[in-house]
Short mmCIF file of C-alpha atoms in Angstrom, two decimals:
data_model
loop_
_atom_site.label_atom_id
_atom_site.label_comp_id
_atom_site.label_asym_id
_atom_site.label_seq_id
_atom_site.Cartn_x
_atom_site.Cartn_y
_atom_site.Cartn_z
CA MET U 2 -159.02 -156.19 82.90
CA ALA U 3 -160.00 -153.18 85.18
CA ARG U 4 -156.98 -151.08 86.77
CA ARG U 5 -157.34 -151.08 90.44
CA PRO U 6 -157.27 -147.56 92.05
CA LEU U 7 -154.29 -146.59 94.14
CA PRO U 8 -154.84 -146.49 97.83
CA ARG U 9 -155.77 -142.99 99.10
CA ILE U 10 -152.83 -142.77 101.66
CA LEU U 11 -150.39 -143.31 98.45
CA SER U 12 -152.29 -140.88 95.79
CA ASN U 13 -152.81 -137.84 98.07
CA GLY U 14 -150.45 -138.62 101.28
CA SER U 15 -147.76 -136.22 100.18
CA ASP U 16 -150.27 -133.41 99.99
CA ARG U 17 -151.18 -134.24 103.47
CA ILE U 18 -147.61 -134.17 104.45
CA VAL U 19 -146.97 -130.76 102.86
CA ARG U 20 -149.94 -129.31 104.47
CA GLY U 21 -148.75 -130.80 107.95
CA ARG U 22 -145.48 -128.75 107.59
CA GLU U 23 -147.13 -125.87 106.57
CA LEU U 24 -149.25 -125.95 109.93
CA ALA U 25 -146.34 -127.16 112.23
CA ARG U 26 -144.31 -124.11 110.94
CA SER U 27 -147.30 -121.55 111.21
CA ALA U 28 -147.63 -122.93 114.78
CA ALA U 29 -144.04 -122.50 115.45
CA ASP U 30 -143.93 -119.16 114.04
CA SER U 31 -146.75 -117.84 116.32
CA ALA U 32 -145.50 -119.59 119.46
CA THR U 33 -142.32 -117.58 118.47
CA ASP U 34 -144.01 -114.53 118.22
CA VAL U 35 -146.22 -115.05 121.51
CA LEU U 36 -142.98 -116.46 123.67
CA HIS U 37 -140.79 -113.94 122.12
CA PRO U 38 -140.48 -111.77 125.32
CA LEU U 39 -140.38 -114.79 127.43
CA ILE U 40 -137.45 -116.37 125.33
CA THR U 41 -135.42 -113.10 125.49
CA ILE U 42 -135.67 -112.60 129.44
CA THR U 43 -134.46 -116.47 129.80
CA ARG U 44 -131.71 -115.83 127.19
CA GLY U 45 -130.66 -112.94 129.13
CA LEU U 46 -130.89 -114.48 132.68
CA ARG U 47 -128.58 -117.34 131.18
CA ARG U 48 -126.10 -114.84 129.92
CA LEU U 49 -126.36 -112.76 133.45
CA ALA U 50 -125.77 -116.12 135.12
CA ALA U 51 -122.61 -116.91 132.67
CA ALA U 52 -121.04 -113.48 133.61
CA GLY U 53 -121.69 -113.78 137.34
CA ARG U 54 -119.95 -117.21 137.22
CA HIS U 55 -117.03 -115.54 135.13
CA ARG U 56 -117.01 -112.80 137.50
CA TRP U 57 -116.90 -115.28 140.84
CA SER U 58 -114.37 -117.59 139.37
CA GLY U 59 -111.87 -114.54 138.60
CA THR U 60 -112.05 -113.17 142.01
CA PRO U 61 -109.21 -114.07 144.40
CA LYS U 62 -110.15 -116.50 147.24
CA ASP U 63 -109.13 -113.94 150.02
CA ARG U 64 -111.98 -111.51 148.22
CA ARG U 65 -114.80 -113.97 148.18
CA GLY U 66 -115.97 -113.88 151.63
CA PRO U 67 -116.15 -110.01 151.76
CA LEU U 68 -118.18 -109.99 148.48
CA LEU U 69 -120.65 -112.40 149.72
CA PHE U 70 -121.20 -110.42 153.03
CA LEU U 71 -121.98 -107.46 150.63
CA LEU U 72 -124.31 -109.37 148.60
CA ALA U 73 -126.05 -110.59 151.32
CA ALA U 74 -126.59 -107.26 153.12
CA ILE U 75 -127.48 -105.98 149.87
CA VAL U 76 -130.45 -108.41 149.61
CA LEU U 77 -131.60 -107.85 153.20
CA ALA U 78 -131.87 -104.17 152.35
CA VAL U 79 -133.94 -104.96 149.61
CA ALA U 80 -136.22 -107.34 151.33
CA PHE U 81 -136.93 -104.81 154.20
CA LEU U 82 -137.87 -101.95 151.93
CA PRO U 83 -141.20 -101.04 150.90
CA PHE U 84 -141.74 -102.70 147.81
CA GLY U 85 -138.03 -103.66 147.74
CA PRO U 86 -138.68 -107.40 146.17
CA LEU U 87 -140.94 -106.03 143.43
CA LEU U 88 -138.66 -103.48 142.42
CA ALA U 89 -135.75 -105.90 142.47
CA THR U 90 -137.69 -108.20 140.29
CA ILE U 91 -138.61 -105.36 137.69
CA THR U 92 -135.11 -104.42 137.57
CA LEU U 93 -133.51 -108.06 137.38
CA MET U 94 -136.36 -108.53 134.70
CA ALA U 95 -135.36 -105.31 132.47
CA ALA U 96 -131.68 -106.47 132.78
CA ALA U 97 -132.33 -109.65 131.54
CA ALA U 98 -134.51 -108.54 128.61
CA TRP U 99 -131.86 -105.74 127.66
CA HIS U 100 -128.87 -108.66 127.89
CA GLY U 101 -130.87 -111.31 126.11
CA ARG U 102 -131.58 -109.08 123.21
CA ASP U 103 -131.16 -110.44 119.72
CA ARG U 104 -127.39 -108.84 118.73
CA THR U 105 -127.37 -110.68 115.19
CA ALA U 106 -126.26 -107.72 113.04
CA SER U 107 -128.59 -107.12 110.17
CA ARG U 108 -127.58 -108.23 106.77
CA PRO U 109 -125.94 -105.32 104.71
CA ALA U 110 -128.19 -104.13 101.66
CA GLY U 111 -126.94 -104.64 98.44
CA PRO U 112 -125.11 -101.09 96.80
CA ASP U 113 -126.69 -98.64 95.42
CA ALA U 114 -126.79 -96.98 91.90
CA ALA U 115 -123.58 -94.66 92.59
CA GLN U 116 -121.86 -97.80 94.09
CA THR U 117 -122.93 -100.14 91.35
CA LYS U 118 -121.46 -97.76 88.93
CA ARG U 119 -118.43 -97.38 90.49
CA LEU U 120 -117.80 -101.34 90.80
CA GLN U 121 -118.99 -101.83 87.34
CA SER U 122 -116.43 -99.14 86.18
CA LEU U 123 -113.32 -100.69 88.16
CA TYR U 124 -114.74 -104.47 86.61
CA GLU U 125 -114.36 -102.80 83.09
CA ALA U 126 -110.83 -101.42 84.01
CA LEU U 127 -109.34 -104.90 84.97
CA VAL U 128 -110.69 -106.68 81.59
CA PRO U 129 -107.77 -106.02 79.72
CA TYR U 130 -105.47 -107.43 82.64
CA PHE U 131 -107.69 -110.19 83.44
CA SER U 132 -108.93 -111.73 80.01
CA VAL U 133 -107.27 -113.52 77.28
CA PRO U 134 -108.63 -114.09 73.82
CA GLU U 135 -108.07 -117.90 74.24
CA ASP U 136 -110.35 -118.40 77.47
CA PRO U 137 -113.65 -119.80 76.24
CA ALA U 138 -115.44 -118.81 79.45
CA PRO U 139 -113.50 -115.61 80.50
CA LEU U 140 -114.27 -114.19 83.94
CA PHE U 141 -113.60 -110.82 83.08
CA THR U 142 -115.58 -109.51 79.92
CA HIS U 143 -116.33 -106.32 78.60
CA GLY U 144 -120.28 -105.86 79.84
CA GLY U 145 -120.08 -108.45 82.10
CA GLU U 146 -121.23 -109.16 85.60
CA TRP U 147 -118.97 -107.63 88.36
CA SER U 148 -120.74 -109.72 90.68
CA LYS U 149 -118.87 -112.88 89.56
CA ALA U 150 -115.57 -111.34 89.99
CA PHE U 151 -115.91 -109.31 93.14
CA VAL U 152 -116.51 -111.55 96.09
CA SER U 153 -116.87 -108.84 98.85
CA TYR U 154 -116.93 -105.15 98.89
CA ALA U 155 -117.44 -102.52 101.43
CA PHE U 156 -117.97 -98.59 100.81
CA ASP U 157 -116.88 -95.59 103.40
CA GLY U 158 -118.80 -92.68 104.23
CA THR U 159 -117.90 -91.07 101.13
CA GLY U 160 -118.94 -93.69 98.84
CA ARG U 161 -115.50 -94.71 98.14
CA ILE U 162 -114.29 -98.20 98.02
CA SER U 163 -112.62 -99.38 101.39
CA GLN U 164 -112.38 -103.11 100.82
CA LEU U 165 -112.41 -105.26 98.18
CA THR U 166 -111.99 -109.06 97.16
CA ILE U 167 -111.30 -109.90 93.81
CA ARG U 168 -111.34 -113.37 92.17
CA TYR U 169 -108.86 -113.42 89.15
CA PRO U 170 -108.52 -116.17 86.60
CA ALA U 171 -105.95 -119.12 87.14
CA TYR U 172 -103.43 -117.79 84.22
CA PHE U 173 -102.78 -114.41 85.27
CA THR U 174 -99.18 -114.22 86.32
CA ASP U 175 -99.49 -113.19 89.75
CA GLY U 176 -95.88 -114.30 90.57
CA ASP U 177 -94.89 -111.72 88.52
CA ALA U 178 -93.94 -108.29 90.11
CA ALA U 179 -94.32 -106.36 87.16
CA SER U 180 -97.72 -107.67 86.55
CA ARG U 181 -99.22 -107.44 90.18
CA ALA U 182 -97.59 -103.78 90.30
CA ARG U 183 -99.66 -102.71 86.96
CA ILE U 184 -102.89 -104.23 89.17
CA GLU U 185 -102.15 -102.40 92.13
CA GLN U 186 -101.65 -99.16 90.17
CA LEU U 187 -104.82 -99.43 88.46
CA LEU U 188 -106.61 -100.01 91.74
CA HIS U 189 -105.21 -97.41 93.61
CA THR U 190 -106.20 -94.89 90.51
CA LYS U 191 -109.71 -96.27 90.16
CA SER U 192 -110.49 -96.46 93.77
CA GLY U 193 -109.41 -93.01 94.91
CA ARG U 194 -105.95 -91.51 95.26
CA GLY U 195 -104.86 -89.74 98.71
CA ARG U 196 -105.12 -92.95 100.57
CA GLU U 197 -103.09 -95.84 101.51
CA TYR U 198 -104.16 -99.15 100.31
CA ARG U 199 -102.99 -102.62 101.28
CA PHE U 200 -102.91 -105.57 98.88
CA GLU U 201 -103.10 -109.18 99.66
CA TRP U 202 -102.34 -111.56 97.00
CA ASP U 203 -103.61 -115.43 97.57
CA GLU U 204 -101.96 -117.06 94.75
CA GLU U 205 -103.40 -120.47 95.94
CA GLY U 206 -107.03 -119.40 95.93
CA ASN U 207 -106.59 -116.81 93.04
CA GLN U 208 -108.00 -113.71 94.91
CA LEU U 209 -106.68 -110.09 95.53
CA THR U 210 -107.99 -108.50 98.51
CA VAL U 211 -107.46 -104.46 98.43
CA THR U 212 -108.25 -102.50 102.22
CA VAL U 213 -107.87 -99.02 102.75
CA LEU U 214 -105.82 -98.41 105.65
CA PRO U 215 -106.48 -95.83 108.17
CA PRO U 216 -103.63 -93.29 109.04
CA LEU U 217 -101.19 -94.17 111.52
CA SER U 218 -101.42 -92.16 114.73
CA ALA U 219 -98.90 -89.17 114.63
CA ASP U 220 -99.68 -87.69 118.28
CA ILE U 221 -97.70 -90.32 120.32
CA ALA U 222 -94.74 -88.37 121.83
CA ALA U 223 -91.48 -89.34 123.43
CA GLN U 224 -91.92 -91.42 126.49
CA ARG U 225 -90.21 -94.33 128.56
CA PHE U 226 -91.54 -97.39 126.74
CA VAL U 227 -92.12 -100.68 128.43
CA THR U 228 -89.27 -102.68 126.91
CA ALA U 229 -86.49 -104.80 127.63
CA PRO U 230 -82.86 -104.39 127.48
CA GLY U 231 -81.55 -104.79 124.29
CA GLU U 232 -85.41 -103.82 122.63
CA THR U 233 -85.39 -100.33 120.82
CA VAL U 234 -88.73 -98.82 119.69
CA LEU U 235 -88.21 -97.58 116.59
CA GLY U 236 -91.71 -96.44 115.97
CA PHE U 237 -95.47 -97.83 115.85
CA THR U 238 -97.40 -99.67 113.19
CA ASP U 239 -100.72 -101.41 112.13
CA PRO U 240 -102.43 -103.95 114.35
CA ALA U 241 -102.11 -106.56 111.84
CA GLY U 242 -98.40 -106.22 111.26
CA VAL U 243 -97.21 -107.32 114.49
CA GLN U 244 -98.29 -109.77 117.43
CA ARG U 245 -97.53 -107.26 120.08
CA THR U 246 -98.61 -104.18 121.57
CA LEU U 247 -97.14 -101.39 124.15
CA PRO U 248 -99.04 -99.31 126.60
CA VAL U 249 -98.57 -95.54 125.47
CA ILE U 250 -100.07 -92.24 126.74
CA SER U 251 -101.44 -90.40 123.60
CA GLY U 252 -102.14 -86.79 125.14
CA THR U 253 -104.07 -87.35 128.47
CA GLN U 254 -105.40 -90.91 127.67
CA GLY U 255 -103.35 -94.28 127.60
CA ARG U 256 -103.95 -97.06 125.13
CA ASP U 257 -102.25 -99.93 123.61
CA VAL U 258 -100.43 -99.62 120.00
CA PRO U 259 -98.57 -102.26 118.20
CA PRO U 260 -95.03 -101.37 117.91
CA VAL U 261 -91.91 -102.11 115.58
CA VAL U 262 -89.35 -103.29 118.14
CA TRP U 263 -85.77 -103.63 116.78
CA ARG U 264 -83.58 -106.02 119.13
CA THR U 265 -79.73 -105.64 119.58
CA GLY U 266 -77.31 -107.58 121.21
CA VAL U 267 -75.36 -110.76 120.87
CA ARG U 268 -78.08 -113.02 119.29
CA SER U 269 -79.53 -110.13 117.07
CA THR U 270 -79.65 -110.89 113.38
CA GLU U 271 -79.97 -106.99 112.50
CA PRO U 272 -77.09 -105.54 114.96
CA HIS U 273 -77.15 -102.18 113.16
CA LEU U 274 -79.66 -99.79 111.49
CA LEU U 275 -79.62 -97.49 108.40
CA ALA U 276 -82.39 -94.69 108.11
CA VAL U 277 -82.78 -92.76 104.59
CA GLY U 278 -85.12 -90.01 104.26
CA GLY U 279 -85.57 -86.73 102.74
CA PRO U 280 -85.13 -83.28 104.04
CA GLY U 281 -87.70 -83.04 107.02
CA SER U 282 -88.73 -86.32 106.84
CA GLY U 283 -87.58 -87.20 110.43
CA THR U 284 -84.46 -89.14 110.53
CA SER U 285 -83.18 -86.55 113.17
CA THR U 286 -86.05 -87.69 115.02
CA LEU U 287 -85.60 -91.05 114.54
CA LEU U 288 -82.08 -90.73 116.06
CA ARG U 289 -83.14 -88.69 119.04
CA SER U 290 -85.65 -91.06 120.04
CA ILE U 291 -83.45 -93.88 119.75
CA ALA U 292 -80.71 -92.04 121.94
CA LEU U 293 -83.27 -91.31 124.62
CA GLN U 294 -84.29 -95.15 124.72
CA THR U 295 -80.72 -96.55 124.75
CA LEU U 296 -79.30 -94.00 127.52
CA ARG U 297 -81.08 -95.69 130.22
CA HIS U 298 -78.55 -98.62 129.92
CA SER U 299 -76.05 -97.77 127.52
CA ASP U 300 -73.70 -95.15 126.38
CA VAL U 301 -74.06 -93.04 123.11
CA LEU U 302 -71.48 -91.32 121.06
CA ILE U 303 -73.15 -89.15 118.46
CA VAL U 304 -71.74 -87.74 115.35
CA GLU U 305 -73.53 -85.06 113.37
CA GLY U 306 -72.51 -84.24 109.93
CA GLY U 307 -74.94 -81.87 109.11
CA GLY U 308 -73.94 -79.03 111.67
CA THR U 309 -77.53 -78.04 112.41
CA GLY U 310 -77.22 -78.65 116.22
CA GLU U 311 -79.91 -81.23 116.31
CA TYR U 312 -78.49 -82.82 119.17
CA ALA U 313 -77.31 -80.03 121.48
CA CYS U 314 -79.86 -81.11 123.94
CA LEU U 315 -77.65 -84.17 124.38
CA ALA U 316 -74.13 -82.70 125.05
CA GLY U 317 -73.07 -82.92 128.67
CA ARG U 318 -75.81 -85.50 129.70
CA ALA U 319 -74.82 -88.80 131.64
CA GLY U 320 -74.24 -91.47 129.26
CA VAL U 321 -73.58 -89.33 126.36
CA LEU U 322 -69.78 -89.91 125.72
CA ALA U 323 -69.59 -86.71 123.00
CA VAL U 324 -71.63 -84.82 120.39
CA GLU U 325 -68.98 -84.35 117.46
CA CYS U 326 -70.17 -81.80 114.83
CA ASP U 327 -66.77 -81.16 113.26
CA LEU U 328 -64.51 -83.52 111.15
CA ALA U 329 -61.78 -83.62 113.65
CA GLY U 330 -63.88 -84.53 116.57
CA ALA U 331 -65.81 -86.98 114.29
CA LEU U 332 -62.53 -88.73 113.14
CA ALA U 333 -61.18 -88.91 116.82
CA GLY U 334 -64.46 -90.07 118.60
CA LEU U 335 -64.92 -93.08 115.76
CA GLU U 336 -61.16 -93.94 116.04
CA TRP U 337 -61.94 -94.50 119.95
CA ALA U 338 -64.58 -96.32 119.23
CA THR U 339 -62.85 -98.74 117.03
CA HIS U 340 -59.76 -99.10 119.43
CA GLU U 341 -62.81 -99.62 122.14
CA THR U 342 -64.24 -102.54 119.97
CA GLU U 343 -61.04 -104.07 119.83
CA ARG U 344 -60.09 -103.94 123.48
CA ARG U 345 -63.51 -105.14 124.23
CA LEU U 346 -63.15 -108.10 121.82
CA ILE U 347 -59.85 -109.15 123.70
CA ALA U 348 -60.88 -108.95 126.79
CA MET U 349 -64.03 -110.91 126.38
CA ASN U 350 -61.78 -113.66 124.33
CA ARG U 351 -59.31 -113.98 127.19
CA ALA U 352 -62.18 -114.26 129.77
CA ARG U 353 -63.82 -117.13 127.84
CA GLN U 354 -60.28 -118.79 127.71
CA ALA U 355 -60.00 -118.45 131.28
CA GLY U 356 -63.44 -119.85 131.82
CA GLN U 357 -64.62 -116.77 133.08
CA SER U 358 -67.55 -114.17 132.41
CA ALA U 359 -67.29 -111.15 130.38
CA PRO U 360 -65.61 -108.02 132.50
CA ASP U 361 -67.87 -105.60 133.75
CA ASP U 362 -66.40 -102.91 131.42
CA THR U 363 -67.37 -104.63 128.17
CA ARG U 364 -71.21 -105.37 129.37
CA ARG U 365 -72.44 -101.92 128.99
CA PRO U 366 -73.44 -101.53 125.05
CA LEU U 367 -72.14 -98.82 123.17
CA TRP U 368 -74.18 -96.88 120.63
CA LEU U 369 -72.57 -94.88 117.55
CA LEU U 370 -75.06 -92.67 116.00
CA LEU U 371 -73.97 -91.12 113.14
CA ASP U 372 -76.20 -88.32 111.20
CA ARG U 373 -75.49 -87.63 107.56
CA PRO U 374 -71.83 -88.79 107.73
CA THR U 375 -71.43 -88.49 104.04
CA VAL U 376 -70.92 -84.65 104.41
CA LEU U 377 -68.02 -85.38 106.82
CA GLY U 378 -66.54 -87.59 104.13
CA GLN U 379 -66.87 -84.74 101.46
CA LEU U 380 -65.06 -82.57 103.70
CA ALA U 381 -62.53 -84.86 104.46
CA ALA U 382 -61.82 -85.74 100.88
CA SER U 383 -61.58 -81.95 100.22
CA GLU U 384 -58.91 -81.67 102.68
CA GLY U 385 -57.33 -84.82 102.34
CA ARG U 386 -58.24 -86.55 105.43
CA ARG U 387 -59.68 -89.98 105.99
CA ASP U 388 -63.30 -90.88 105.49
CA PRO U 389 -64.89 -91.01 108.71
CA GLN U 390 -67.09 -94.01 107.24
CA SER U 391 -63.77 -96.09 106.72
CA LEU U 392 -63.30 -96.12 110.53
CA LEU U 393 -66.85 -97.90 111.26
CA GLN U 394 -65.17 -101.08 109.63
CA VAL U 395 -64.38 -102.59 112.99
CA PRO U 396 -67.95 -101.75 114.77
CA LEU U 397 -70.04 -102.96 111.93
CA ARG U 398 -68.21 -106.29 111.54
CA HIS U 399 -67.60 -106.98 115.02
CA GLY U 400 -69.89 -104.63 116.73
CA ARG U 401 -72.51 -107.21 117.82
CA ALA U 402 -70.19 -109.67 119.64
CA ALA U 403 -68.71 -106.63 121.19
CA GLY U 404 -71.79 -104.96 121.96
CA VAL U 405 -71.25 -101.94 119.67
CA THR U 406 -74.35 -100.86 117.84
CA VAL U 407 -74.00 -98.33 114.86
CA VAL U 408 -76.65 -96.51 113.41
CA VAL U 409 -76.62 -94.11 110.35
CA ALA U 410 -78.87 -91.63 109.16
CA GLU U 411 -78.53 -90.51 105.68
CA GLN U 412 -80.64 -88.53 102.95
CA PHE U 413 -81.24 -90.14 99.70
CA ASP U 414 -79.13 -87.45 97.69
CA GLY U 415 -76.23 -89.06 99.83
CA MET U 416 -76.93 -92.74 99.07
CA GLU U 417 -74.65 -93.26 96.37
CA SER U 418 -71.84 -91.74 98.93
CA LEU U 419 -72.31 -94.53 101.42
CA THR U 420 -69.92 -97.19 101.45
CA ASP U 421 -70.58 -100.82 100.55
CA LEU U 422 -69.47 -101.48 104.06
CA VAL U 423 -72.09 -99.58 105.44
CA ARG U 424 -74.74 -101.01 103.29
CA GLN U 425 -73.64 -104.76 103.78
CA HIS U 426 -73.80 -104.39 107.54
CA THR U 427 -76.91 -102.17 108.32
CA ARG U 428 -79.78 -105.10 107.77
CA ALA U 429 -82.25 -103.16 109.54
CA ARG U 430 -83.65 -100.58 107.29
CA VAL U 431 -85.86 -97.61 107.59
CA VAL U 432 -87.38 -95.30 105.01
CA LEU U 433 -89.03 -92.00 106.03
CA GLY U 434 -91.07 -89.29 104.22
CA PRO U 435 -92.11 -89.27 100.40
CA ALA U 436 -90.18 -91.58 98.51
CA SER U 437 -90.67 -93.40 95.19
CA ALA U 438 -90.74 -97.12 94.25
CA GLY U 439 -87.47 -97.08 93.04
CA GLN U 440 -85.87 -95.42 96.27
CA LEU U 441 -88.01 -97.61 98.71
CA GLU U 442 -87.09 -101.06 96.59
CA ALA U 443 -83.41 -100.13 97.05
CA VAL U 444 -83.19 -99.10 100.69
CA LEU U 445 -85.67 -101.68 101.86
CA GLY U 446 -84.38 -104.69 99.24
CA THR U 447 -88.53 -105.04 98.16
CA LEU U 448 -91.82 -103.13 97.53
CA PRO U 449 -94.03 -102.59 100.66
CA PRO U 450 -97.37 -104.11 100.40
CA THR U 451 -99.10 -100.93 100.80
CA THR U 452 -99.24 -97.30 98.49
CA PRO U 453 -97.31 -94.68 99.93
CA THR U 454 -98.93 -91.23 99.69
CA PRO U 455 -97.34 -88.21 98.48
CA ASP U 456 -98.27 -86.24 101.73
CA VAL U 457 -97.10 -87.62 104.90
CA PRO U 458 -96.36 -86.39 108.42
CA ALA U 459 -92.64 -86.14 109.66
CA GLY U 460 -91.61 -89.31 111.04
CA ARG U 461 -93.81 -91.36 108.81
CA GLY U 462 -92.58 -94.28 106.48
CA TYR U 463 -91.46 -97.98 106.33
CA ALA U 464 -89.42 -100.14 108.34
CA ARG U 465 -88.01 -103.60 107.32
CA LEU U 466 -85.70 -105.62 109.66
CA GLY U 467 -83.52 -107.85 107.76
CA THR U 468 -85.38 -109.92 105.46
CA GLY U 469 -88.68 -109.46 107.39
CA PRO U 470 -91.81 -108.16 106.27
CA VAL U 471 -92.14 -104.37 105.35
CA HIS U 472 -94.20 -102.52 108.22
CA ARG U 473 -95.51 -99.24 107.98
CA LEU U 474 -93.72 -96.81 110.41
CA GLN U 475 -94.55 -93.62 112.69
CA VAL U 476 -91.82 -92.59 114.64
CA PRO U 477 -92.69 -91.20 118.22
CA ALA U 478 -92.54 -87.27 118.01
CA THR U 479 -89.02 -86.44 119.37
CA PRO U 480 -88.53 -82.85 118.29
CA ASP U 481 -85.31 -80.79 119.47
CA PRO U 482 -86.37 -79.29 122.67
CA TYR U 483 -84.58 -76.00 121.89
CA ASP U 484 -86.19 -75.59 118.51
CA GLU U 485 -88.73 -72.69 118.97
CA ALA U 486 -91.38 -74.18 116.44
CA THR U 487 -91.83 -77.35 118.83
CA SER U 488 -95.08 -77.38 120.79
CA GLU U 489 -94.62 -77.20 124.54
CA VAL U 490 -96.42 -80.77 124.94
CA HIS U 491 -93.63 -82.56 122.86
CA ARG U 492 -90.92 -80.23 124.63
CA GLN U 493 -91.54 -81.01 128.03
CA ALA U 494 -91.95 -84.72 126.86
CA VAL U 495 -88.21 -84.76 125.42
CA LEU U 496 -86.79 -82.63 128.69
CA ASN U 497 -88.34 -85.03 130.98
CA LEU U 498 -86.63 -87.95 129.11
CA LEU U 499 -83.19 -86.37 129.05
CA PRO U 500 -80.40 -87.83 131.60
CA LYS U 501 -79.06 -85.51 134.34
CA ARG U 502 -76.28 -83.27 133.34
CA THR U 503 -72.80 -84.01 134.38
CA ALA U 504 -71.40 -80.70 132.95
CA PRO U 505 -72.58 -77.21 131.68
CA ALA U 506 -73.35 -77.64 127.66
CA GLU U 507 -71.22 -74.15 127.50
CA THR U 508 -68.09 -75.43 129.22
CA GLU U 509 -68.43 -79.30 128.12
CA ALA U 510 -65.01 -78.66 125.87
CA ASP U 511 -63.43 -77.31 128.86
CA ALA U 512 -64.60 -79.75 131.52
CA LYS U 513 -62.68 -83.15 132.23
CA PRO U 514 -64.19 -85.25 134.43
CA ALA U 515 -62.42 -88.17 136.50
CA ASN U 516 -63.58 -91.05 134.28
CA VAL U 517 -62.63 -89.78 130.69
CA THR U 518 -59.81 -90.65 128.55
CA VAL U 519 -58.25 -88.70 126.00
CA VAL U 520 -57.86 -90.14 122.58
CA MET U 521 -55.26 -88.27 120.44
CA THR U 522 -55.20 -88.86 116.49
CA LYS U 523 -52.92 -87.26 113.53
CA ASP U 524 -54.78 -85.71 110.80
CA GLY U 525 -53.42 -85.42 107.09
CA THR U 526 -51.50 -82.20 108.05
CA GLY U 527 -49.54 -83.59 111.26
CA ALA U 528 -51.68 -81.49 113.46
CA GLU U 529 -53.05 -82.97 116.66
CA ALA U 530 -56.87 -83.32 117.39
CA GLY U 531 -58.22 -84.46 120.63
CA ALA U 532 -61.86 -85.80 121.37
CA LYS U 533 -62.87 -86.70 125.21
CA VAL U 534 -64.72 -89.57 125.32
CA THR U 535 -65.59 -91.57 128.25
CA ALA U 536 -63.72 -94.97 128.24
CA GLU U 537 -65.83 -96.51 131.32
CA GLY U 538 -68.03 -99.06 130.59
#
């Protein structure tokens, strides 16, 4: 029996469909090329109309009438001008063509030969850490394809890696701190030293993202920050670290920067702070910045153990109870602070029992700023006196309820001399200046997610509030205005923030205002030492 041929529509119908699709695609491409100017202008008109509607909705109702009158006047003026409508139409079409242009970013080209060599070298360096002999299909092998392991990458203008996302095997022990530290150290070394890197580990997706961080701005001087009472700006950090920005003046321009805000008060979980750094790291700058911010609504007692006169500019100022540089004055001032804390607690407890609000003389916060107290402790031990740190027991334990905040600044070589009481109650921590990984972990309780650089400006370091994340920190430039090496801009910035003088600096020890109380104490030899401090809240 002869085989009947298939219908022609079934035998060559697919070819006709393919040819039809190609013809339709060619016609559409040709039409798009021909009508591209019209499409661009139409898109631009639509965007201009959307912008006009948004501007009109954002205009207050009391200003819409004058705005309509102004637009009508412009339309009439253009209509009566020679060639006015034609020029207006040309201007509108040009604006529409500009706003309707294709803004799609061009796809980045692949890496060049030098960049490919760098990526391959980095891939080979990771092979011993991301592969095991038992893996039947290893992701990292010598001579393998780096494109399978590197999800995304970016290079800076110098040809070095600025961003890299690495996919690693699931059996890698990413929960082990030592294993992660080895990988981070390797990437830091191979990608280029002298820069600061942030490492973000995604344990669920088995990915590691390496990002090169730009240096923090060090040109922000001391100024009045927009903060609420009880908030203190320790410095500024990366935009990704916090969800808040503050307007600041940097040089002659204003901009918004993300701050590291420390909150104190009754509801604070970190009522006291410890700042540690090396010589010239900026711990005294941090204390001066805190003092200038808190003097707007608090009283401040300063104890300087270094004896360098870093806080002479605050002596005799309104709100500054005393600036003590010797052992006798420090002991007297801290003993008064202990009694003042107890007095506040008793007064507030009695007011609560009576169903009343806290007395007015207990509401004004009191700040105790101690710079290098271990130096005074060594001097007290040699003379057989009491360690000034022992007088911080009551302010540290009960300061939050009484409105007393303690800030201690110490150098790394004096960390061993700090008492356990100071270490336990100073939950807000700051590390400034160059520091090793062991020193950072000892102070902050954990390693920061970034690699520290060996050379950093003064006031540059890390901050951690309680058990929160570790933030990069740059303290506002708050130098001693009496220092000859200080720039005139920073000097004037500090002088403008200083409160008014209540007594001349040279006669401060002889002056006794009407609202001071003389607190007497006995030293180890029986001699009396006095310290005049303000007891008025």
